[in-house]
Amino acid sequence: MIFVSVGTENFQFDRLLECIDKGIESRDIEGTVFAQTGCSGYRPRHYQFKDYIAYDEMVENIELADIVIMHAGIGSTLLCLELGKVPILLPRMYEKNEHLDDHQLEFSKKFQTVKKAIVVYNEEELLFAIKNYHNLVNDIKNNKTSGVDRLRLDEHLTGLLG
């Protein structure tokens, strides 16, 4: 199962939720997906969701998930790590009206540097990270990469654009 969480702050994160729907439509994402969608305006069409879930439901979903995808909130990220999961983080961006500033970008870069999470910055990187999750997690655990492997990602995107 893939668990997606956008947090509980009063900001939309439609970009993440819509990307998951598109990935399911294109069959880049397979299996069951469940999302906590917060106050986002986007309503998923191809997976189950709730706007908000209780803390114990959050813990349960993280524990049951094969892949956890989140906004780059400090509390959510630390909870994932505490529960032994390597999350995929897609930081909210100020320029996309997803937060008041870019502190999630700064936080993500630090987690990418210390090799504790798979960090992606756009929808293409997110789909690549989902498809290659287990290899990327192994790389992180073996201290070989910090976030999405840029060489593999560049080759992948070149193939798409080529």
mmCIF file of C-alpha atoms in Angstrom:
data_model
loop_
_atom_site.group_PDB
_atom_site.id
_atom_site.type_symbol
_atom_site.label_atom_id
_atom_site.label_comp_id
_atom_site.label_asym_id
_atom_site.label_seq_id
_atom_site.Cartn_x
_atom_site.Cartn_y
_atom_site.Cartn_z
ATOM 1 C CA MET A 1 0.000 0.000 0.000
ATOM 2 C CA ILE A 2 1.062 3.584 -0.657
ATOM 3 C CA PHE A 3 0.140 6.115 2.013
ATOM 4 C CA VAL A 4 0.096 9.816 1.098
ATOM 5 C CA SER A 5 -0.170 12.651 3.623
ATOM 6 C CA VAL A 6 -0.325 16.379 3.011
ATOM 7 C CA GLY A 7 -0.436 17.374 6.676
ATOM 8 C CA THR A 8 -2.997 19.332 8.633
ATOM 9 C CA GLU A 9 -2.071 22.963 8.017
ATOM 10 C CA ASN A 10 -4.451 25.255 6.217
ATOM 11 C CA PHE A 11 -2.727 25.024 2.806
ATOM 12 C CA GLN A 12 -3.714 23.046 -0.277
ATOM 13 C CA PHE A 13 -1.342 20.520 -1.838
ATOM 14 C CA ASP A 14 -3.312 19.716 -4.975
ATOM 15 C CA ARG A 15 -0.107 19.191 -6.995
ATOM 16 C CA LEU A 16 0.813 16.080 -4.986
ATOM 17 C CA LEU A 17 -2.691 14.596 -4.968
ATOM 18 C CA GLU A 18 -3.220 15.181 -8.678
ATOM 19 C CA CYS A 19 0.168 13.638 -9.498
ATOM 20 C CA ILE A 20 -0.840 10.443 -7.674
ATOM 21 C CA ASP A 21 -4.081 10.288 -9.699
ATOM 22 C CA LYS A 22 -2.194 10.801 -12.966
ATOM 23 C CA GLY A 23 0.319 8.125 -11.971
ATOM 24 C CA ILE A 24 -2.498 5.650 -11.336
ATOM 25 C CA GLU A 25 -4.144 6.568 -14.666
ATOM 26 C CA SER A 26 -0.882 6.024 -16.565
ATOM 27 C CA ARG A 27 -0.187 2.825 -14.594
ATOM 28 C CA ASP A 28 3.067 4.269 -13.266
ATOM 29 C CA ILE A 29 1.566 3.651 -9.818
ATOM 30 C CA GLU A 30 0.093 0.249 -9.043
ATOM 31 C CA GLY A 31 -1.587 -1.127 -5.966
ATOM 32 C CA THR A 32 -3.683 0.428 -3.243
ATOM 33 C CA VAL A 33 -3.281 4.103 -2.411
ATOM 34 C CA PHE A 34 -4.792 5.921 0.565
ATOM 35 C CA ALA A 35 -4.326 9.636 1.215
ATOM 36 C CA GLN A 36 -4.897 12.155 3.958
ATOM 37 C CA THR A 37 -5.771 15.231 1.870
ATOM 38 C CA GLY A 38 -6.150 18.051 4.405
ATOM 39 C CA CYS A 39 -7.802 21.178 3.042
ATOM 40 C CA SER A 40 -6.767 20.563 -0.558
ATOM 41 C CA GLY A 41 -9.380 21.370 -3.158
ATOM 42 C CA TYR A 42 -8.401 18.477 -5.418
ATOM 43 C CA ARG A 43 -10.558 15.381 -4.899
ATOM 44 C CA PRO A 44 -8.805 12.124 -5.868
ATOM 45 C CA ARG A 45 -10.612 10.022 -8.467
ATOM 46 C CA HIS A 46 -8.622 6.786 -8.381
ATOM 47 C CA TYR A 47 -7.815 6.214 -4.714
ATOM 48 C CA GLN A 48 -9.392 6.371 -1.279
ATOM 49 C CA PHE A 49 -8.878 9.429 0.924
ATOM 50 C CA LYS A 50 -9.959 11.301 4.019
ATOM 51 C CA ASP A 51 -9.403 14.980 4.626
ATOM 52 C CA TYR A 52 -8.101 14.392 8.146
ATOM 53 C CA ILE A 53 -7.254 11.338 10.196
ATOM 54 C CA ALA A 54 -6.515 10.862 13.885
ATOM 55 C CA TYR A 55 -2.921 10.490 15.062
ATOM 56 C CA ASP A 56 -3.329 6.754 15.721
ATOM 57 C CA GLU A 57 -4.678 6.292 12.157
ATOM 58 C CA MET A 58 -1.663 8.186 10.844
ATOM 59 C CA VAL A 59 0.693 5.873 12.733
ATOM 60 C CA GLU A 60 -1.214 2.795 11.556
ATOM 61 C CA ASN A 61 -1.142 3.899 7.911
ATOM 62 C CA ILE A 62 2.567 4.642 8.027
ATOM 63 C CA GLU A 63 3.298 1.287 9.654
ATOM 64 C CA LEU A 64 1.205 -0.623 7.068
ATOM 65 C CA ALA A 65 2.517 1.262 4.039
ATOM 66 C CA ASP A 66 5.129 -0.082 1.671
ATOM 67 C CA ILE A 67 5.742 3.491 0.487
ATOM 68 C CA VAL A 68 5.017 6.725 2.383
ATOM 69 C CA ILE A 69 4.760 9.954 0.378
ATOM 70 C CA MET A 70 4.500 13.241 2.243
ATOM 71 C CA HIS A 71 4.771 16.955 2.167
ATOM 72 C CA ALA A 72 8.051 17.892 3.857
ATOM 73 C CA GLY A 73 6.559 18.727 7.227
ATOM 74 C CA ILE A 74 8.956 18.288 10.117
ATOM 75 C CA GLY A 75 6.540 16.403 12.377
ATOM 76 C CA SER A 76 5.345 14.001 9.668
ATOM 77 C CA THR A 77 8.866 13.303 8.458
ATOM 78 C CA LEU A 78 10.194 12.636 11.950
ATOM 79 C CA LEU A 79 7.243 10.339 12.673
ATOM 80 C CA CYS A 80 8.075 8.300 9.554
ATOM 81 C CA LEU A 81 11.690 7.968 10.596
ATOM 82 C CA GLU A 82 10.693 7.042 14.150
ATOM 83 C CA LEU A 83 8.512 4.262 12.706
ATOM 84 C CA GLY A 84 11.415 2.973 10.583
ATOM 85 C CA LYS A 85 10.182 4.253 7.211
ATOM 86 C CA VAL A 86 12.123 6.130 4.544
ATOM 87 C CA PRO A 87 9.590 8.645 3.211
ATOM 88 C CA ILE A 88 9.428 10.238 -0.199
ATOM 89 C CA LEU A 89 9.239 13.976 0.477
ATOM 90 C CA LEU A 90 7.771 16.454 -1.983
ATOM 91 C CA PRO A 91 8.156 19.882 -0.373
ATOM 92 C CA ARG A 92 5.425 22.456 -0.650
ATOM 93 C CA MET A 93 6.522 25.531 -2.593
ATOM 94 C CA TYR A 94 5.787 29.166 -1.915
ATOM 95 C CA GLU A 95 5.719 29.997 -5.643
ATOM 96 C CA LYS A 96 2.886 27.489 -6.119
ATOM 97 C CA ASN A 97 0.850 28.969 -3.225
ATOM 98 C CA GLU A 98 1.343 25.797 -1.180
ATOM 99 C CA HIS A 99 2.800 27.541 1.885
ATOM 100 C CA LEU A 100 3.750 30.945 3.297
ATOM 101 C CA ASP A 101 7.466 30.454 2.592
ATOM 102 C CA ASP A 102 9.955 27.835 1.387
ATOM 103 C CA HIS A 103 10.931 26.330 4.741
ATOM 104 C CA GLN A 104 9.889 22.875 3.464
ATOM 105 C CA LEU A 105 12.380 23.222 0.598
ATOM 106 C CA GLU A 106 15.137 24.098 3.063
ATOM 107 C CA PHE A 107 14.152 21.233 5.386
ATOM 108 C CA SER A 108 14.090 18.760 2.470
ATOM 109 C CA LYS A 109 17.558 19.749 1.319
ATOM 110 C CA LYS A 110 18.905 19.042 4.810
ATOM 111 C CA PHE A 111 17.245 15.611 4.875
ATOM 112 C CA GLN A 112 18.613 14.916 1.412
ATOM 113 C CA THR A 113 22.104 15.804 2.638
ATOM 114 C CA VAL A 114 21.940 13.532 5.694
ATOM 115 C CA LYS A 115 20.473 10.721 3.571
ATOM 116 C CA LYS A 116 17.357 10.036 5.619
ATOM 117 C CA ALA A 117 14.659 10.525 2.978
ATOM 118 C CA ILE A 118 14.046 10.363 -0.750
ATOM 119 C CA VAL A 119 13.565 13.971 -1.758
ATOM 120 C CA VAL A 120 11.846 14.985 -4.983
ATOM 121 C CA TYR A 121 11.017 18.436 -6.251
ATOM 122 C CA ASN A 122 8.502 17.868 -9.041
ATOM 123 C CA GLU A 123 5.962 15.407 -10.366
ATOM 124 C CA GLU A 124 8.334 13.592 -12.752
ATOM 125 C CA GLU A 125 10.807 12.961 -9.953
ATOM 126 C CA LEU A 126 7.981 11.731 -7.717
ATOM 127 C CA LEU A 127 6.821 9.119 -10.230
ATOM 128 C CA PHE A 128 10.431 8.026 -10.783
ATOM 129 C CA ALA A 129 10.954 7.685 -7.030
ATOM 130 C CA ILE A 130 7.789 5.603 -6.626
ATOM 131 C CA LYS A 131 8.786 3.235 -9.445
ATOM 132 C CA ASN A 132 12.328 2.898 -8.088
ATOM 133 C CA TYR A 133 11.521 3.156 -4.383
ATOM 134 C CA HIS A 134 13.148 -0.051 -3.174
ATOM 135 C CA ASN A 135 16.403 0.608 -5.051
ATOM 136 C CA LEU A 136 16.519 4.172 -3.753
ATOM 137 C CA VAL A 137 15.887 3.018 -0.171
ATOM 138 C CA ASN A 138 18.660 0.436 -0.488
ATOM 139 C CA ASP A 139 20.978 3.161 -1.786
ATOM 140 C CA ILE A 140 20.111 5.364 1.185
ATOM 141 C CA LYS A 141 20.623 2.517 3.653
ATOM 142 C CA ASN A 142 23.956 1.730 1.992
ATOM 143 C CA ASN A 143 24.800 5.467 2.083
ATOM 144 C CA LYS A 144 25.138 5.671 -1.700
ATOM 145 C CA THR A 145 22.733 8.490 -2.513
ATOM 146 C CA SER A 146 20.924 11.447 -1.043
ATOM 147 C CA GLY A 147 17.445 11.525 -2.458
ATOM 148 C CA VAL A 148 16.634 10.677 -6.039
ATOM 149 C CA ASP A 149 19.672 9.437 -7.916
ATOM 150 C CA ARG A 150 20.230 12.430 -10.199
ATOM 151 C CA LEU A 151 22.174 10.485 -12.833
ATOM 152 C CA ARG A 152 19.416 7.869 -13.204
ATOM 153 C CA LEU A 153 16.769 10.578 -13.097
ATOM 154 C CA ASP A 154 18.545 12.647 -15.770
ATOM 155 C CA GLU A 155 18.836 9.560 -17.998
ATOM 156 C CA HIS A 156 15.156 8.793 -17.467
ATOM 157 C CA LEU A 157 14.034 12.338 -18.299
ATOM 158 C CA THR A 158 16.372 12.489 -21.310
ATOM 159 C CA GLY A 159 14.719 9.312 -22.571
ATOM 160 C CA LEU A 160 11.287 10.870 -22.196
ATOM 161 C CA LEU A 161 12.284 14.105 -23.887
ATOM 162 C CA GLY A 162 14.756 12.588 -26.398
#
